[in-house]
PDB file of C-alpha atoms in Angstrom:
ATOM      1  CA  UNK A   3       0.000   0.000   0.000  1.00 45.00           C
ATOM      2  CA  UNK A   4       2.647   2.538   1.016  1.00 47.00           C
ATOM      3  CA  UNK A   5       4.334   3.779  -2.121  1.00 49.00           C
ATOM      4  CA  UNK A   6       7.205   6.035  -1.224  1.00 59.00           C
ATOM      5  CA  UNK A   7       9.178   3.617   1.052  1.00 74.00           C
ATOM      6  CA  UNK A   8       7.146   4.830   4.006  1.00 83.00           C
ATOM      7  CA  UNK A   9       5.659   2.153   6.230  1.00 90.00           C
ATOM      8  CA  UNK A  10       1.918   1.455   6.080  1.00 93.00           C
ATOM      9  CA  UNK A  11       1.531   3.208   9.422  1.00 93.00           C
ATOM     10  CA  UNK A  12       3.256   6.345   8.087  1.00 90.00           C
ATOM     11  CA  UNK A  13       1.133   6.200   4.965  1.00 92.00           C
ATOM     12  CA  UNK A  14      -2.041   5.885   7.067  1.00 94.00           C
ATOM     13  CA  UNK A  15      -1.020   8.896   9.209  1.00 92.00           C
ATOM     14  CA  UNK A  16      -0.417  10.980   6.063  1.00 90.00           C
ATOM     15  CA  UNK A  17      -3.834   9.909   4.756  1.00 94.00           C
ATOM     16  CA  UNK A  18      -5.492  11.191   7.938  1.00 94.00           C
ATOM     17  CA  UNK A  19      -3.532  14.466   7.748  1.00 91.00           C
ATOM     18  CA  UNK A  20      -4.328  15.027   4.069  1.00 91.00           C
ATOM     19  CA  UNK A  21      -7.981  14.294   4.707  1.00 93.00           C
ATOM     20  CA  UNK A  22      -8.079  17.016   7.366  1.00 92.00           C
ATOM     21  CA  UNK A  23      -6.391  19.393   4.956  1.00 88.00           C
ATOM     22  CA  UNK A  24      -8.839  18.579   2.184  1.00 89.00           C
ATOM     23  CA  UNK A  25     -11.870  19.471   4.306  1.00 91.00           C
ATOM     24  CA  UNK A  26     -10.473  22.472   6.132  1.00 87.00           C
ATOM     25  CA  UNK A  27      -9.782  26.013   4.993  1.00 71.00           C
ATOM     26  CA  UNK A  28     -10.931  25.434   1.415  1.00 52.00           C
ATOM     27  CA  UNK A  29     -10.917  28.409  -0.971  1.00 45.00           C
ATOM     28  CA  UNK A  30      -9.920  30.786   1.768  1.00 45.00           C
ATOM     29  CA  UNK A  31      -7.633  33.658   0.687  1.00 49.00           C
ATOM     30  CA  UNK A  32      -6.858  35.079   4.127  1.00 47.00           C
ATOM     31  CA  UNK A  33      -3.612  33.965   5.727  1.00 49.00           C
ATOM     32  CA  UNK A  34      -5.238  32.319   8.809  1.00 54.00           C
ATOM     33  CA  UNK A  35      -6.450  28.921   7.665  1.00 59.00           C
ATOM     34  CA  UNK A  36      -9.846  27.832   9.033  1.00 72.00           C
ATOM     35  CA  UNK A  37     -10.500  24.482  10.725  1.00 86.00           C
ATOM     36  CA  UNK A  38     -13.268  22.270   9.353  1.00 88.00           C
ATOM     37  CA  UNK A  39     -16.600  24.071   9.218  1.00 85.00           C
ATOM     38  CA  UNK A  40     -19.748  22.298  10.389  1.00 77.00           C
ATOM     39  CA  UNK A  41     -21.036  21.805   6.864  1.00 80.00           C
ATOM     40  CA  UNK A  42     -17.693  20.506   5.593  1.00 87.00           C
ATOM     41  CA  UNK A  43     -17.507  18.235   8.624  1.00 84.00           C
ATOM     42  CA  UNK A  44     -20.899  16.768   7.793  1.00 81.00           C
ATOM     43  CA  UNK A  45     -19.753  16.202   4.215  1.00 86.00           C
ATOM     44  CA  UNK A  46     -16.631  14.455   5.520  1.00 89.00           C
ATOM     45  CA  UNK A  47     -18.662  12.117   7.743  1.00 84.00           C
ATOM     46  CA  UNK A  48     -20.958  11.034   4.936  1.00 84.00           C
ATOM     47  CA  UNK A  49     -18.274  10.845   2.215  1.00 90.00           C
ATOM     48  CA  UNK A  50     -15.359   9.421   4.166  1.00 91.00           C
ATOM     49  CA  UNK A  51     -16.747   7.535   7.159  1.00 86.00           C
ATOM     50  CA  UNK A  52     -19.881   6.144   5.613  1.00 82.00           C
ATOM     51  CA  UNK A  53     -19.181   2.541   6.616  1.00 81.00           C
ATOM     52  CA  UNK A  54     -17.724   3.206  10.022  1.00 79.00           C
ATOM     53  CA  UNK A  55     -20.439   5.634  11.159  1.00 75.00           C
ATOM     54  CA  UNK A  56     -23.799   3.938  10.673  1.00 69.00           C
ATOM     55  CA  UNK A  57     -26.069   6.952  11.080  1.00 59.00           C
ATOM     56  CA  UNK A  58     -23.731   9.298   9.198  1.00 54.00           C
ATOM     57  CA  UNK A  59     -26.728  10.716   7.353  1.00 53.00           C
ATOM     58  CA  UNK A  60     -28.250  11.680  10.698  1.00 56.00           C
ATOM     59  CA  UNK A  61     -27.764  15.463  11.007  1.00 60.00           C
ATOM     60  CA  UNK A  62     -28.231  15.489  14.773  1.00 63.00           C
ATOM     61  CA  UNK A  63     -25.567  12.827  15.265  1.00 64.00           C
ATOM     62  CA  UNK A  64     -23.140  14.893  13.185  1.00 63.00           C
ATOM     63  CA  UNK A  65     -24.055  18.072  15.072  1.00 67.00           C
ATOM     64  CA  UNK A  66     -23.686  16.304  18.419  1.00 70.00           C
ATOM     65  CA  UNK A  67     -20.260  15.038  17.338  1.00 71.00           C
ATOM     66  CA  UNK A  68     -19.284  18.578  16.306  1.00 69.00           C
ATOM     67  CA  UNK A  69     -20.555  20.136  19.559  1.00 70.00           C
ATOM     68  CA  UNK A  70     -18.888  17.474  21.689  1.00 73.00           C
ATOM     69  CA  UNK A  71     -15.704  18.007  19.787  1.00 68.00           C
ATOM     70  CA  UNK A  72     -15.642  21.771  19.347  1.00 64.00           C
ATOM     71  CA  UNK A  73     -13.937  22.187  22.707  1.00 67.00           C
ATOM     72  CA  UNK A  74     -12.924  25.814  22.123  1.00 68.00           C
ATOM     73  CA  UNK A  75     -16.462  26.574  20.819  1.00 69.00           C
ATOM     74  CA  UNK A  76     -15.222  28.534  17.763  1.00 70.00           C
ATOM     75  CA  UNK A  77     -17.646  26.681  15.498  1.00 72.00           C
ATOM     76  CA  UNK A  78     -14.805  24.951  13.696  1.00 80.00           C
ATOM     77  CA  UNK A  79     -12.984  21.664  14.182  1.00 85.00           C
ATOM     78  CA  UNK A  80      -9.241  22.194  14.512  1.00 87.00           C
ATOM     79  CA  UNK A  81      -6.708  19.417  13.911  1.00 89.00           C
ATOM     80  CA  UNK A  82      -6.568  18.209  17.528  1.00 88.00           C
ATOM     81  CA  UNK A  83     -10.376  18.131  17.777  1.00 86.00           C
ATOM     82  CA  UNK A  84     -10.489  16.252  14.458  1.00 89.00           C
ATOM     83  CA  UNK A  85      -7.877  13.779  15.738  1.00 90.00           C
ATOM     84  CA  UNK A  86      -9.957  13.151  18.888  1.00 86.00           C
ATOM     85  CA  UNK A  87     -12.994  12.375  16.701  1.00 82.00           C
ATOM     86  CA  UNK A  88     -11.066   9.800  14.693  1.00 85.00           C
ATOM     87  CA  UNK A  89      -9.729   8.352  17.947  1.00 85.00           C
ATOM     88  CA  UNK A  90     -13.290   8.127  19.251  1.00 79.00           C
ATOM     89  CA  UNK A  91     -14.186   6.046  16.202  1.00 78.00           C
ATOM     90  CA  UNK A  92     -11.003   3.933  16.221  1.00 81.00           C
ATOM     91  CA  UNK A  93     -11.085   2.991  19.910  1.00 80.00           C
ATOM     92  CA  UNK A  94     -14.290   0.876  19.806  1.00 77.00           C
ATOM     93  CA  UNK A  95     -13.005  -0.753  16.606  1.00 75.00           C
ATOM     94  CA  UNK A  96      -9.839  -1.738  18.444  1.00 74.00           C
ATOM     95  CA  UNK A  97     -11.966  -3.376  21.164  1.00 77.00           C
ATOM     96  CA  UNK A  98     -14.071  -5.139  18.516  1.00 74.00           C
ATOM     97  CA  UNK A  99     -10.989  -6.649  16.888  1.00 70.00           C
ATOM     98  CA  UNK A 100      -9.845  -7.932  20.285  1.00 71.00           C
ATOM     99  CA  UNK A 101     -13.210  -9.459  21.156  1.00 75.00           C
ATOM    100  CA  UNK A 102     -13.284 -11.258  17.814  1.00 74.00           C
ATOM    101  CA  UNK A 103      -9.777 -12.618  18.431  1.00 70.00           C
ATOM    102  CA  UNK A 104     -10.667 -13.642  21.999  1.00 72.00           C
ATOM    103  CA  UNK A 105     -13.779 -15.519  20.870  1.00 76.00           C
ATOM    104  CA  UNK A 106     -11.823 -17.275  18.088  1.00 74.00           C
ATOM    105  CA  UNK A 107      -9.111 -18.265  20.599  1.00 69.00           C
ATOM    106  CA  UNK A 108     -11.663 -19.832  22.959  1.00 67.00           C
ATOM    107  CA  UNK A 109     -13.374 -21.719  20.100  1.00 66.00           C
ATOM    108  CA  UNK A 110     -10.183 -23.724  19.449  1.00 58.00           C
TER     109      UNK A 110
ATOM    110  CA  UNK B   7      -5.667   1.890  -1.918  1.00 45.00           C
ATOM    111  CA  UNK B   8      -8.718   0.879   0.107  1.00 47.00           C
ATOM    112  CA  UNK B   9      -9.747  -2.539  -1.069  1.00 50.00           C
ATOM    113  CA  UNK B  10     -13.021  -3.481   0.512  1.00 59.00           C
ATOM    114  CA  UNK B  11     -15.154  -0.492  -0.665  1.00 73.00           C
ATOM    115  CA  UNK B  12     -14.057   1.395   2.434  1.00 83.00           C
ATOM    116  CA  UNK B  13     -12.863   4.941   1.896  1.00 90.00           C
ATOM    117  CA  UNK B  14      -9.146   5.709   2.157  1.00 93.00           C
ATOM    118  CA  UNK B  15      -9.815   7.377   5.496  1.00 93.00           C
ATOM    119  CA  UNK B  16     -11.529   4.246   6.837  1.00 90.00           C
ATOM    120  CA  UNK B  17      -8.686   2.114   5.513  1.00 92.00           C
ATOM    121  CA  UNK B  18      -6.136   4.388   7.220  1.00 94.00           C
ATOM    122  CA  UNK B  19      -8.018   4.177  10.547  1.00 92.00           C
ATOM    123  CA  UNK B  20      -8.103   0.370  10.320  1.00 90.00           C
ATOM    124  CA  UNK B  21      -4.350   0.378   9.589  1.00 94.00           C
ATOM    125  CA  UNK B  22      -3.694   2.369  12.769  1.00 94.00           C
ATOM    126  CA  UNK B  23      -5.955   0.050  14.797  1.00 91.00           C
ATOM    127  CA  UNK B  24      -4.356  -3.131  13.415  1.00 90.00           C
ATOM    128  CA  UNK B  25      -0.909  -1.720  14.065  1.00 93.00           C
ATOM    129  CA  UNK B  26      -1.814  -1.200  17.724  1.00 92.00           C
ATOM    130  CA  UNK B  27      -3.143  -4.717  17.888  1.00 88.00           C
ATOM    131  CA  UNK B  28       0.004  -6.158  16.313  1.00 89.00           C
ATOM    132  CA  UNK B  29       2.266  -4.600  18.933  1.00 91.00           C
ATOM    133  CA  UNK B  30       0.104  -5.108  21.985  1.00 87.00           C
ATOM    134  CA  UNK B  31      -0.739  -8.180  24.006  1.00 71.00           C
ATOM    135  CA  UNK B  32       1.307 -10.554  21.859  1.00 52.00           C
ATOM    136  CA  UNK B  33       1.468 -14.209  22.944  1.00 46.00           C
ATOM    137  CA  UNK B  34      -0.452 -13.567  26.092  1.00 46.00           C
ATOM    138  CA  UNK B  35      -2.785 -16.399  27.264  1.00 49.00           C
ATOM    139  CA  UNK B  36      -4.557 -14.610  30.079  1.00 47.00           C
ATOM    140  CA  UNK B  37      -7.930 -13.035  29.313  1.00 50.00           C
ATOM    141  CA  UNK B  38      -6.919  -9.398  30.049  1.00 54.00           C
ATOM    142  CA  UNK B  39      -5.001  -8.155  27.011  1.00 59.00           C
ATOM    143  CA  UNK B  40      -1.920  -6.002  27.719  1.00 73.00           C
ATOM    144  CA  UNK B  41      -1.241  -2.622  26.117  1.00 86.00           C
ATOM    145  CA  UNK B  42       2.027  -2.052  24.278  1.00 88.00           C
ATOM    146  CA  UNK B  43       5.024  -2.819  26.462  1.00 85.00           C
ATOM    147  CA  UNK B  44       8.004  -0.460  26.469  1.00 77.00           C
ATOM    148  CA  UNK B  45      10.152  -2.817  24.443  1.00 80.00           C
ATOM    149  CA  UNK B  46       7.421  -3.468  21.888  1.00 87.00           C
ATOM    150  CA  UNK B  47       6.799   0.271  21.703  1.00 84.00           C
ATOM    151  CA  UNK B  48      10.447   0.881  20.901  1.00 81.00           C
ATOM    152  CA  UNK B  49      10.285  -1.775  18.188  1.00 86.00           C
ATOM    153  CA  UNK B  50       7.181  -0.081  16.764  1.00 89.00           C
ATOM    154  CA  UNK B  51       8.903   3.319  16.616  1.00 84.00           C
ATOM    155  CA  UNK B  52      11.918   1.986  14.768  1.00 84.00           C
ATOM    156  CA  UNK B  53      10.028  -0.393  12.456  1.00 90.00           C
ATOM    157  CA  UNK B  54       6.933   1.633  11.674  1.00 91.00           C
ATOM    158  CA  UNK B  55       7.773   5.300  12.163  1.00 86.00           C
ATOM    159  CA  UNK B  56      11.348   5.293  10.988  1.00 82.00           C
ATOM    160  CA  UNK B  57      10.883   8.120   8.493  1.00 81.00           C
ATOM    161  CA  UNK B  58       8.560  10.266  10.534  1.00 79.00           C
ATOM    162  CA  UNK B  59      10.589  10.094  13.755  1.00 75.00           C
ATOM    163  CA  UNK B  60      14.150  11.128  12.943  1.00 69.00           C
ATOM    164  CA  UNK B  61      15.817   9.978  16.141  1.00 59.00           C
ATOM    165  CA  UNK B  62      13.758   6.792  16.405  1.00 54.00           C
ATOM    166  CA  UNK B  63      16.928   4.861  17.251  1.00 53.00           C
ATOM    167  CA  UNK B  64      17.441   7.146  20.231  1.00 56.00           C
ATOM    168  CA  UNK B  65      16.429   5.104  23.298  1.00 60.00           C
ATOM    169  CA  UNK B  66      15.964   8.154  25.505  1.00 63.00           C
ATOM    170  CA  UNK B  67      13.612   9.783  22.999  1.00 64.00           C
ATOM    171  CA  UNK B  68      11.531   6.572  22.930  1.00 63.00           C
ATOM    172  CA  UNK B  69      11.553   6.335  26.730  1.00 66.00           C
ATOM    173  CA  UNK B  70      10.584  10.006  27.068  1.00 70.00           C
ATOM    174  CA  UNK B  71       7.720   9.447  24.631  1.00 71.00           C
ATOM    175  CA  UNK B  72       6.588   6.420  26.656  1.00 69.00           C
ATOM    176  CA  UNK B  73       6.820   8.265  29.991  1.00 70.00           C
ATOM    177  CA  UNK B  74       5.016  11.307  28.633  1.00 73.00           C
ATOM    178  CA  UNK B  75       2.367   9.054  27.232  1.00 68.00           C
ATOM    179  CA  UNK B  76       1.944   6.490  29.978  1.00 64.00           C
ATOM    180  CA  UNK B  77      -0.585   8.704  31.748  1.00 67.00           C
ATOM    181  CA  UNK B  78      -1.858   5.985  34.078  1.00 68.00           C
ATOM    182  CA  UNK B  79       1.752   4.935  34.828  1.00 69.00           C
ATOM    183  CA  UNK B  80       1.064   1.191  34.394  1.00 70.00           C
ATOM    184  CA  UNK B  81       4.189   0.775  32.260  1.00 72.00           C
ATOM    185  CA  UNK B  82       2.102  -0.004  29.194  1.00 80.00           C
ATOM    186  CA  UNK B  83       0.663   2.117  26.408  1.00 85.00           C
ATOM    187  CA  UNK B  84      -3.081   1.599  26.088  1.00 87.00           C
ATOM    188  CA  UNK B  85      -5.025   2.441  22.920  1.00 89.00           C
ATOM    189  CA  UNK B  86      -5.906   6.021  23.921  1.00 88.00           C
ATOM    190  CA  UNK B  87      -2.282   6.742  24.908  1.00 86.00           C
ATOM    191  CA  UNK B  88      -1.132   5.202  21.612  1.00 89.00           C
ATOM    192  CA  UNK B  89      -3.632   7.360  19.710  1.00 90.00           C
ATOM    193  CA  UNK B  90      -2.333  10.511  21.444  1.00 86.00           C
ATOM    194  CA  UNK B  91       1.216   9.601  20.364  1.00 82.00           C
ATOM    195  CA  UNK B  92       0.185   9.274  16.731  1.00 85.00           C
ATOM    196  CA  UNK B  93      -1.728  12.569  17.045  1.00 85.00           C
ATOM    197  CA  UNK B  94       1.413  14.178  18.451  1.00 79.00           C
ATOM    198  CA  UNK B  95       3.282  13.097  15.333  1.00 78.00           C
ATOM    199  CA  UNK B  96       0.484  13.949  12.874  1.00 81.00           C
ATOM    200  CA  UNK B  97      -0.214  17.459  14.179  1.00 80.00           C
ATOM    201  CA  UNK B  98       3.171  19.026  13.223  1.00 77.00           C
ATOM    202  CA  UNK B  99       2.910  17.270   9.848  1.00 75.00           C
ATOM    203  CA  UNK B 100      -0.458  18.920   9.301  1.00 75.00           C
ATOM    204  CA  UNK B 101       1.124  22.325  10.021  1.00 77.00           C
ATOM    205  CA  UNK B 102       4.007  21.517   7.661  1.00 74.00           C
ATOM    206  CA  UNK B 103       1.641  20.708   4.809  1.00 71.00           C
ATOM    207  CA  UNK B 104      -0.138  24.035   5.388  1.00 72.00           C
ATOM    208  CA  UNK B 105       3.067  26.051   5.463  1.00 76.00           C
ATOM    209  CA  UNK B 106       4.183  24.454   2.195  1.00 74.00           C
ATOM    210  CA  UNK B 107       0.829  25.300   0.599  1.00 71.00           C
ATOM    211  CA  UNK B 108       0.923  28.868   1.948  1.00 72.00           C
ATOM    212  CA  UNK B 109       4.433  29.460   0.594  1.00 76.00           C
ATOM    213  CA  UNK B 110       3.454  28.040  -2.807  1.00 74.00           C
ATOM    214  CA  UNK B 111       0.358  30.277  -2.873  1.00 69.00           C
ATOM    215  CA  UNK B 112       2.410  33.398  -2.237  1.00 68.00           C
ATOM    216  CA  UNK B 113       4.985  32.432  -4.904  1.00 66.00           C
ATOM    217  CA  UNK B 114       2.294  32.644  -7.622  1.00 58.00           C
TER     218      UNK B 114
END
């Protein structure tokens, strides 16, 4: 998967970073780049996390995620807030993988 | 890159989760799975983040990272601590990408 000699983990990290960049500060001429706006965040959820987030289409769920995440209440998701969101999605997946492995181990 | 119909972002998240799983709780028979031990963490840094972390080989840098991260001081890196580490590496990269884009914009 990784093309440039980077490891898969490095490639995955760059993918997450580039995704943030793609959805934040688009078409903005002023020097200070914006975070991800609410509407762009909703687009990201439905375009990019469609399988992982079941009720992506649900506007309230997206808004709740944004409100929970927008710690500094500036109406935008900065990189650290974005990273916490992804971590909030990845953590239960990590537990799921473990439970599956545990159940397979005890079947043998 | 994503194979199973998942988006690239979903594929990248799964890569980060599987990487955690690969380095944690290896060969352990008891039910409670361990986090990433210090030695496995060091292996992960040098095998998986060799390009992103310049002084990966530096034992003190790895130990400092582990100490800073091991918030609950149990000598192991759990998933949330692991995720914070990756975020700590990704965040400066995100700023770097922006600076490069800004400088290119002002060259035109």
